[in-house]
Amino acid sequence: MSTARTIVENPTPAQLDQLCVNTIRTLSMDAVQQANSGHPGTPMALAPLVYAIWNRVLRFDPGNPIWPNRDRFVLSNGHASMLLWSVLHLTGVQAVNGSYETLGKPSVTLDDIRRFRQLDSKAPGHPEYHWVSGVETTTGPLGQGVATSVGMAIAEKWLAHHFNRPDFEIFDYNIYAVCGDGCLMEGVASEAASLAGHLGLDNLCWVYDNNHITIEGSTRLAFTEDVETRFLGYGWNVLRVGNANDLERIENALDIFRKTKGRPTFIVLDSHIGYGAPHKQDTAAAHGEPLGDEEIRLAKRSYGWPEQAKFFVPEGVYEHFAAGIGTRGADARRKWLQLFDAYRAKYPNLASEIELLERRELPVGWDSNLPVFPADPKGLAGREASGKVLNILAQNIPWFLGGSADLGPSNKTTLTFPGAGDFQADNPGGKNLHFGIREHAMAAIVNGLSLSKVRAFGATFFIFSDYARPAIRLAAVMELPSLFVFTHDAMGDGEDGPTHQPVEHLASLRAIPGLITLRPGDANEVVEAYRYIMQRRHEPAVLTLSRQALPTLDRSKYAHASGVAQGAYVLADCPGGNPEVIIIASGSEVSLAVKAHENLLTEGIRSRVVSMPSWEIFEHQPQAYRDSVLPPNVTARVAVEQASTFGWERYVGTSGQIVGMKTFGASAPLKELQRKFGFEPDDVVGAAKQQLGRK
Ligand SMILES: Cc1ncc(C[n+]2csc(CCOP(=O)(O)OP(=O)(O)O)c2C)c(N)n1
Ligand SMILES: [Mg+2]
């Protein structure tokens, strides 16, 4: 008996495959049409690929989309999000909350798909990690997804090496990433692919949607290189599937990927954007606008679909997914849980490490032996203190690792303790990552590591944070605890000149919602900054550190550095604590502010120094605390920071003064720059007196 949901009576397995593929296509077309916005063409073309990966290959349990040993699927061409919403819905992926609990309800419902791109729908415009369970990383800015997937692959290699034991393959998952022409034109993908090839990441497979179309038209306009040869040059295993509708060949290529050792795999998939739409197939018009009712009708006809049906899931489709990925994934997870039980019995410490890291928690004693630096007028550089702290943390927290974009010796981020080692193809347990001079990929890879629950940092000069910024922004969007360690944070590398001296960078990073920036003022503030950062589970942090030595303040005379955890604190005050002028400073300017303060006190001026390493943390404090640090009635204020003055008005008010940078720097020894740009004690004293009308 045929029902309303029947298209084919007693379908064969091949017919069922086709029904599933066409369901993905038609859901995508209908959703975009309903929203009157979105990208239908690529989901129509890639439905067979996504079907083949999910229903035939992916080791993923829809019942628990955060199972640690699941295969990862990354949709780097995030505009094709309807592929993901369709498949998350059809496979019945379950929603998970922020406490890692399954909620007993689907991640994406058919209603969400009907409300594609509408407020609060679990089918937003682009894949959003956090918001929709089953999304492994946020994508949309082209190239980010594939670059992030390299971090996921590095993480898997490291986790496998650290945790697997004979007969206990606790981690052996693969990472599949789908990308288009746009991703492969972006530099970040090239950086990441180059590193992935070097590292021989054979757990990583990228599938390239080779459709010769981007928004402006044919790729002949701007992208005519030989992509296969490029990837061969990177050291990848390059495969081609000449027909994106050929499920068997797709499956075969994925099979070859899984058998290939020592190299990542790149599958070139020749596809037709808008497949089946008679007037729009193979045109840019299929990329980013609704097809129109008539074209949809004709496309449905070409698929043998009921022409008027909308958001239609035929009989047998849910069941076919349940019998495929559903059964395979649940079996795989059940077996893994059994294995993990035995593992826990035999290796309780390792098992508990896995449980901790999966919840983004830290091992007991993680900060027990952090250094306390004695007062020292000569002091040490922020980067030096950071290097000491990193080396302790990376020993206390086995899964904390990272590296630099070829500036390890300058950033002082190299992990030097016995056994730290270099992460390489033949040493996947190494804790020093060598990103090469690839800052953008580095930041995306750090995100990929964070998504894989490894605690990770990436480092470079602060000036080159510009090269990493898109991925830093995504860390904030995704609420990942990625850590970026940026040294040479101001004029400190004097002779290198304006190309190497950050000016606007702090202001620009402070403008990213949810990102914590920290610019510690001495070695003990560096320690406290790390202590604060490491306890964050859902916030990325940028730590900016001085190149030059900073005096280590005498904490018996001045306030304890633990005030860093409030973002800003009263470091030095006038006797009685009733200031008439407040000097606010960060980083290398804190000791400058203290000098100025001492001078002001000798002149009988009641000044207070507020060390303010982090605006964002300070903003999180209760109003009463903030008012105690910056009493509203004390309006004579001076901010001192060797960076753009932009934004400091919020703390000094319209009448306050900002000792900062209004131009680029210059090439000269630091002392001369401090004089030229006005960062000497007298400049700060002068500004304070001016505030009090005493000059
Ligand atoms: C970094 C970045 N630049 C630009 C865009 C805007 N954009 C979205 S899709 C697209 C064209 C992508 O072409 P392709 O990857 O070939 O996708 P297809 O149309 O073939 O699906 C562009 C330019 C973007 N999302 N990200
Ligand atoms: Mg394309």
PDB file of C-alpha atoms in Angstrom, residues 84-259:
ATOM      1  CA  LEU A  84      24.820  19.800   7.350  1.00  0.00           C
ATOM      2  CA  TRP A  85      21.342  20.693   8.581  1.00  0.00           C
ATOM      3  CA  SER A  86      19.862  18.034   6.309  1.00  0.00           C
ATOM      4  CA  VAL A  87      22.197  15.299   7.391  1.00  0.00           C
ATOM      5  CA  LEU A  88      22.107  16.208  11.105  1.00  0.00           C
ATOM      6  CA  HIS A  89      18.346  16.045  10.885  1.00  0.00           C
ATOM      7  CA  LEU A  90      18.056  12.885   8.809  1.00  0.00           C
ATOM      8  CA  THR A  91      20.545  10.947  10.935  1.00  0.00           C
ATOM      9  CA  GLY A  92      18.782  12.043  14.122  1.00  0.00           C
ATOM     10  CA  VAL A  93      21.791  13.618  15.780  1.00  0.00           C
ATOM     11  CA  GLN A  94      20.936  14.368  19.408  1.00  0.00           C
ATOM     12  CA  ALA A  95      21.309  17.713  21.094  1.00  0.00           C
ATOM     13  CA  VAL A  96      23.959  18.113  23.792  1.00  0.00           C
ATOM     14  CA  ASN A  97      24.147  20.930  26.330  1.00  0.00           C
ATOM     15  CA  GLY A  98      27.077  22.913  27.669  1.00  0.00           C
ATOM     16  CA  SER A  99      27.576  20.368  30.447  1.00  0.00           C
ATOM     17  CA  TYR A 100      28.125  17.646  27.859  1.00  0.00           C
ATOM     18  CA  GLU A 101      24.769  15.970  28.573  1.00  0.00           C
ATOM     19  CA  THR A 102      22.530  14.630  25.817  1.00  0.00           C
ATOM     20  CA  LEU A 103      19.134  16.244  26.080  1.00  0.00           C
ATOM     21  CA  GLY A 104      16.945  13.530  24.568  1.00  0.00           C
ATOM     22  CA  LYS A 105      15.904  15.704  21.675  1.00  0.00           C
ATOM     23  CA  PRO A 106      17.130  16.145  18.151  1.00  0.00           C
ATOM     24  CA  SER A 107      19.792  18.684  17.359  1.00  0.00           C
ATOM     25  CA  VAL A 108      18.042  19.867  14.181  1.00  0.00           C
ATOM     26  CA  THR A 109      14.326  19.327  13.591  1.00  0.00           C
ATOM     27  CA  LEU A 110      12.406  19.582  10.356  1.00  0.00           C
ATOM     28  CA  ASP A 111      10.885  22.728  11.815  1.00  0.00           C
ATOM     29  CA  ASP A 112      14.343  24.197  12.260  1.00  0.00           C
ATOM     30  CA  ILE A 113      14.957  23.497   8.583  1.00  0.00           C
ATOM     31  CA  ARG A 114      11.645  25.127   7.708  1.00  0.00           C
ATOM     32  CA  ARG A 115      12.924  28.105   9.679  1.00  0.00           C
ATOM     33  CA  PHE A 116      16.366  28.080   8.001  1.00  0.00           C
ATOM     34  CA  ARG A 117      18.228  31.347   8.658  1.00  0.00           C
ATOM     35  CA  GLN A 118      15.551  32.623  11.073  1.00  0.00           C
ATOM     36  CA  LEU A 119      16.200  33.835  14.604  1.00  0.00           C
ATOM     37  CA  ASP A 120      16.799  30.974  17.069  1.00  0.00           C
ATOM     38  CA  SER A 121      16.520  28.264  14.413  1.00  0.00           C
ATOM     39  CA  LYS A 122      18.993  25.418  14.816  1.00  0.00           C
ATOM     40  CA  ALA A 123      19.555  25.778  11.093  1.00  0.00           C
ATOM     41  CA  PRO A 124      21.373  29.127  10.891  1.00  0.00           C
ATOM     42  CA  GLY A 125      23.007  30.585   7.794  1.00  0.00           C
ATOM     43  CA  HIS A 126      26.367  28.975   8.417  1.00  0.00           C
ATOM     44  CA  PRO A 127      27.518  26.060  10.583  1.00  0.00           C
ATOM     45  CA  GLU A 128      27.893  27.251  14.155  1.00  0.00           C
ATOM     46  CA  TYR A 129      29.789  25.244  16.711  1.00  0.00           C
ATOM     47  CA  HIS A 130      28.149  25.457  20.135  1.00  0.00           C
ATOM     48  CA  TRP A 131      24.817  26.516  18.756  1.00  0.00           C
ATOM     49  CA  VAL A 132      24.085  23.279  16.892  1.00  0.00           C
ATOM     50  CA  SER A 133      25.204  19.915  18.274  1.00  0.00           C
ATOM     51  CA  GLY A 134      27.022  17.912  15.638  1.00  0.00           C
ATOM     52  CA  VAL A 135      28.770  20.920  14.138  1.00  0.00           C
ATOM     53  CA  GLU A 136      32.475  20.351  14.757  1.00  0.00           C
ATOM     54  CA  THR A 137      33.648  23.871  13.947  1.00  0.00           C
ATOM     55  CA  THR A 138      32.174  27.172  12.869  1.00  0.00           C
ATOM     56  CA  THR A 139      32.719  27.859   9.190  1.00  0.00           C
ATOM     57  CA  GLY A 140      31.809  30.538   6.715  1.00  0.00           C
ATOM     58  CA  PRO A 141      35.001  32.559   6.326  1.00  0.00           C
ATOM     59  CA  LEU A 142      36.405  30.444   3.504  1.00  0.00           C
ATOM     60  CA  GLY A 143      39.533  28.443   4.219  1.00  0.00           C
ATOM     61  CA  GLN A 144      39.083  28.416   8.009  1.00  0.00           C
ATOM     62  CA  GLY A 145      37.399  25.026   8.147  1.00  0.00           C
ATOM     63  CA  VAL A 146      40.089  23.149   6.284  1.00  0.00           C
ATOM     64  CA  ALA A 147      42.836  24.944   8.210  1.00  0.00           C
ATOM     65  CA  THR A 148      41.115  24.076  11.479  1.00  0.00           C
ATOM     66  CA  SER A 149      40.839  20.464  10.359  1.00  0.00           C
ATOM     67  CA  VAL A 150      44.639  20.272  10.345  1.00  0.00           C
ATOM     68  CA  GLY A 151      44.578  21.137  14.058  1.00  0.00           C
ATOM     69  CA  MET A 152      42.048  18.375  14.592  1.00  0.00           C
ATOM     70  CA  ALA A 153      44.343  15.934  12.788  1.00  0.00           C
ATOM     71  CA  ILE A 154      47.364  17.001  14.830  1.00  0.00           C
ATOM     72  CA  ALA A 155      45.276  16.599  17.977  1.00  0.00           C
ATOM     73  CA  GLU A 156      44.231  13.067  17.029  1.00  0.00           C
ATOM     74  CA  LYS A 157      47.841  12.074  16.379  1.00  0.00           C
ATOM     75  CA  TRP A 158      48.945  13.533  19.692  1.00  0.00           C
ATOM     76  CA  LEU A 159      46.069  12.016  21.654  1.00  0.00           C
ATOM     77  CA  ALA A 160      46.642   8.607  20.070  1.00  0.00           C
ATOM     78  CA  HIS A 161      50.323   8.712  20.877  1.00  0.00           C
ATOM     79  CA  HIS A 162      49.785   9.875  24.432  1.00  0.00           C
ATOM     80  CA  PHE A 163      46.877   7.644  25.377  1.00  0.00           C
ATOM     81  CA  ASN A 164      46.895   4.505  23.222  1.00  0.00           C
ATOM     82  CA  ARG A 165      48.464   1.385  24.658  1.00  0.00           C
ATOM     83  CA  PRO A 166      48.906  -2.089  23.179  1.00  0.00           C
ATOM     84  CA  ASP A 167      45.400  -3.466  22.530  1.00  0.00           C
ATOM     85  CA  PHE A 168      43.908  -0.129  23.538  1.00  0.00           C
ATOM     86  CA  GLU A 169      43.309   2.039  20.494  1.00  0.00           C
ATOM     87  CA  ILE A 170      41.479   4.682  22.452  1.00  0.00           C
ATOM     88  CA  PHE A 171      41.947   7.314  19.753  1.00  0.00           C
ATOM     89  CA  ASP A 172      41.984   6.323  16.095  1.00  0.00           C
ATOM     90  CA  TYR A 173      39.558   8.677  14.417  1.00  0.00           C
ATOM     91  CA  ASN A 174      39.726  10.403  11.057  1.00  0.00           C
ATOM     92  CA  ILE A 175      38.931  13.927   9.963  1.00  0.00           C
ATOM     93  CA  TYR A 176      36.967  14.633   6.785  1.00  0.00           C
ATOM     94  CA  ALA A 177      36.777  18.172   5.466  1.00  0.00           C
ATOM     95  CA  VAL A 178      34.827  19.363   2.455  1.00  0.00           C
ATOM     96  CA  CYS A 179      35.923  22.535   0.691  1.00  0.00           C
ATOM     97  CA  GLY A 180      35.310  24.476  -2.494  1.00  0.00           C
ATOM     98  CA  ASP A 181      37.228  26.716  -4.853  1.00  0.00           C
ATOM     99  CA  GLY A 182      36.996  29.576  -2.397  1.00  0.00           C
ATOM    100  CA  CYS A 183      38.647  27.640   0.426  1.00  0.00           C
ATOM    101  CA  LEU A 184      41.470  26.601  -1.862  1.00  0.00           C
ATOM    102  CA  MET A 185      42.099  30.124  -3.087  1.00  0.00           C
ATOM    103  CA  GLU A 186      42.509  31.369   0.470  1.00  0.00           C
ATOM    104  CA  GLY A 187      46.067  31.556   1.769  1.00  0.00           C
ATOM    105  CA  VAL A 188      45.196  30.014   5.109  1.00  0.00           C
ATOM    106  CA  ALA A 189      44.278  26.740   3.407  1.00  0.00           C
ATOM    107  CA  SER A 190      47.585  26.666   1.561  1.00  0.00           C
ATOM    108  CA  GLU A 191      49.527  27.303   4.759  1.00  0.00           C
ATOM    109  CA  ALA A 192      47.652  24.550   6.524  1.00  0.00           C
ATOM    110  CA  ALA A 193      47.913  22.090   3.630  1.00  0.00           C
ATOM    111  CA  SER A 194      51.638  22.654   3.434  1.00  0.00           C
ATOM    112  CA  LEU A 195      52.038  21.874   7.123  1.00  0.00           C
ATOM    113  CA  ALA A 196      49.690  18.878   6.950  1.00  0.00           C
ATOM    114  CA  GLY A 197      51.764  17.443   4.103  1.00  0.00           C
ATOM    115  CA  HIS A 198      54.970  18.016   6.024  1.00  0.00           C
ATOM    116  CA  LEU A 199      53.529  16.292   9.073  1.00  0.00           C
ATOM    117  CA  GLY A 200      52.211  13.378   7.002  1.00  0.00           C
ATOM    118  CA  LEU A 201      48.769  13.588   8.609  1.00  0.00           C
ATOM    119  CA  ASP A 202      47.244  10.427   7.168  1.00  0.00           C
ATOM    120  CA  ASN A 203      44.144  10.795   9.359  1.00  0.00           C
ATOM    121  CA  LEU A 204      43.096  13.805   7.314  1.00  0.00           C
ATOM    122  CA  CYS A 205      41.034  13.823   4.132  1.00  0.00           C
ATOM    123  CA  TRP A 206      39.962  16.935   2.242  1.00  0.00           C
ATOM    124  CA  VAL A 207      37.387  16.628  -0.503  1.00  0.00           C
ATOM    125  CA  TYR A 208      37.539  19.457  -3.015  1.00  0.00           C
ATOM    126  CA  ASP A 209      34.305  20.412  -4.724  1.00  0.00           C
ATOM    127  CA  ASN A 210      35.756  21.142  -8.142  1.00  0.00           C
ATOM    128  CA  ASN A 211      32.789  22.831  -9.789  1.00  0.00           C
ATOM    129  CA  HIS A 212      34.629  25.637 -11.591  1.00  0.00           C
ATOM    130  CA  ILE A 213      32.156  28.162 -10.194  1.00  0.00           C
ATOM    131  CA  THR A 214      32.433  30.914  -7.638  1.00  0.00           C
ATOM    132  CA  ILE A 215      30.248  33.973  -7.082  1.00  0.00           C
ATOM    133  CA  GLU A 216      31.496  36.073  -9.975  1.00  0.00           C
ATOM    134  CA  GLY A 217      31.226  33.209 -12.452  1.00  0.00           C
ATOM    135  CA  SER A 218      33.694  30.718 -13.863  1.00  0.00           C
ATOM    136  CA  THR A 219      36.948  30.009 -12.029  1.00  0.00           C
ATOM    137  CA  ARG A 220      38.532  30.900 -15.382  1.00  0.00           C
ATOM    138  CA  LEU A 221      38.280  34.497 -14.158  1.00  0.00           C
ATOM    139  CA  ALA A 222      40.778  34.070 -11.355  1.00  0.00           C
ATOM    140  CA  PHE A 223      41.710  30.482 -10.512  1.00  0.00           C
ATOM    141  CA  THR A 224      43.389  28.481 -13.237  1.00  0.00           C
ATOM    142  CA  GLU A 225      46.277  26.828 -11.426  1.00  0.00           C
ATOM    143  CA  ASP A 226      46.768  23.093 -11.339  1.00  0.00           C
ATOM    144  CA  VAL A 227      45.404  22.348  -7.881  1.00  0.00           C
ATOM    145  CA  GLU A 228      46.236  18.636  -8.014  1.00  0.00           C
ATOM    146  CA  THR A 229      49.880  19.363  -8.756  1.00  0.00           C
ATOM    147  CA  ARG A 230      49.951  21.846  -5.911  1.00  0.00           C
ATOM    148  CA  PHE A 231      48.763  19.211  -3.472  1.00  0.00           C
ATOM    149  CA  LEU A 232      51.137  16.624  -4.889  1.00  0.00           C
ATOM    150  CA  GLY A 233      53.857  19.173  -4.205  1.00  0.00           C
ATOM    151  CA  TYR A 234      52.681  19.477  -0.611  1.00  0.00           C
ATOM    152  CA  GLY A 235      53.119  15.732  -0.285  1.00  0.00           C
ATOM    153  CA  TRP A 236      49.469  14.739  -0.264  1.00  0.00           C
ATOM    154  CA  ASN A 237      47.909  11.644  -1.756  1.00  0.00           C
ATOM    155  CA  VAL A 238      45.809  13.090  -4.593  1.00  0.00           C
ATOM    156  CA  LEU A 239      42.767  11.238  -5.912  1.00  0.00           C
ATOM    157  CA  ARG A 240      40.098  12.197  -8.400  1.00  0.00           C
ATOM    158  CA  VAL A 241      36.455  11.272  -8.663  1.00  0.00           C
ATOM    159  CA  GLY A 242      35.169  12.463 -12.005  1.00  0.00           C
ATOM    160  CA  ASN A 243      31.473  12.243 -11.215  1.00  0.00           C
ATOM    161  CA  ALA A 244      30.044  13.660  -8.012  1.00  0.00           C
ATOM    162  CA  ASN A 245      26.949  11.474  -8.401  1.00  0.00           C
ATOM    163  CA  ASP A 246      28.890   8.219  -8.362  1.00  0.00           C
ATOM    164  CA  LEU A 247      28.482   6.925  -4.820  1.00  0.00           C
ATOM    165  CA  GLU A 248      30.608   3.845  -5.430  1.00  0.00           C
ATOM    166  CA  ARG A 249      33.592   5.811  -6.680  1.00  0.00           C
ATOM    167  CA  ILE A 250      33.270   8.285  -3.846  1.00  0.00           C
ATOM    168  CA  GLU A 251      33.205   5.440  -1.376  1.00  0.00           C
ATOM    169  CA  ASN A 252      36.153   3.852  -3.120  1.00  0.00           C
ATOM    170  CA  ALA A 253      38.190   7.051  -2.866  1.00  0.00           C
ATOM    171  CA  LEU A 254      37.337   7.364   0.833  1.00  0.00           C
ATOM    172  CA  ASP A 255      38.439   3.774   1.228  1.00  0.00           C
ATOM    173  CA  ILE A 256      41.782   4.517  -0.394  1.00  0.00           C
ATOM    174  CA  PHE A 257      42.157   7.436   2.008  1.00  0.00           C
ATOM    175  CA  ARG A 258      41.703   5.147   4.966  1.00  0.00           C
ATOM    176  CA  LYS A 259      44.313   2.731   3.627  1.00  0.00           C
TER     177      LYS A 259
END
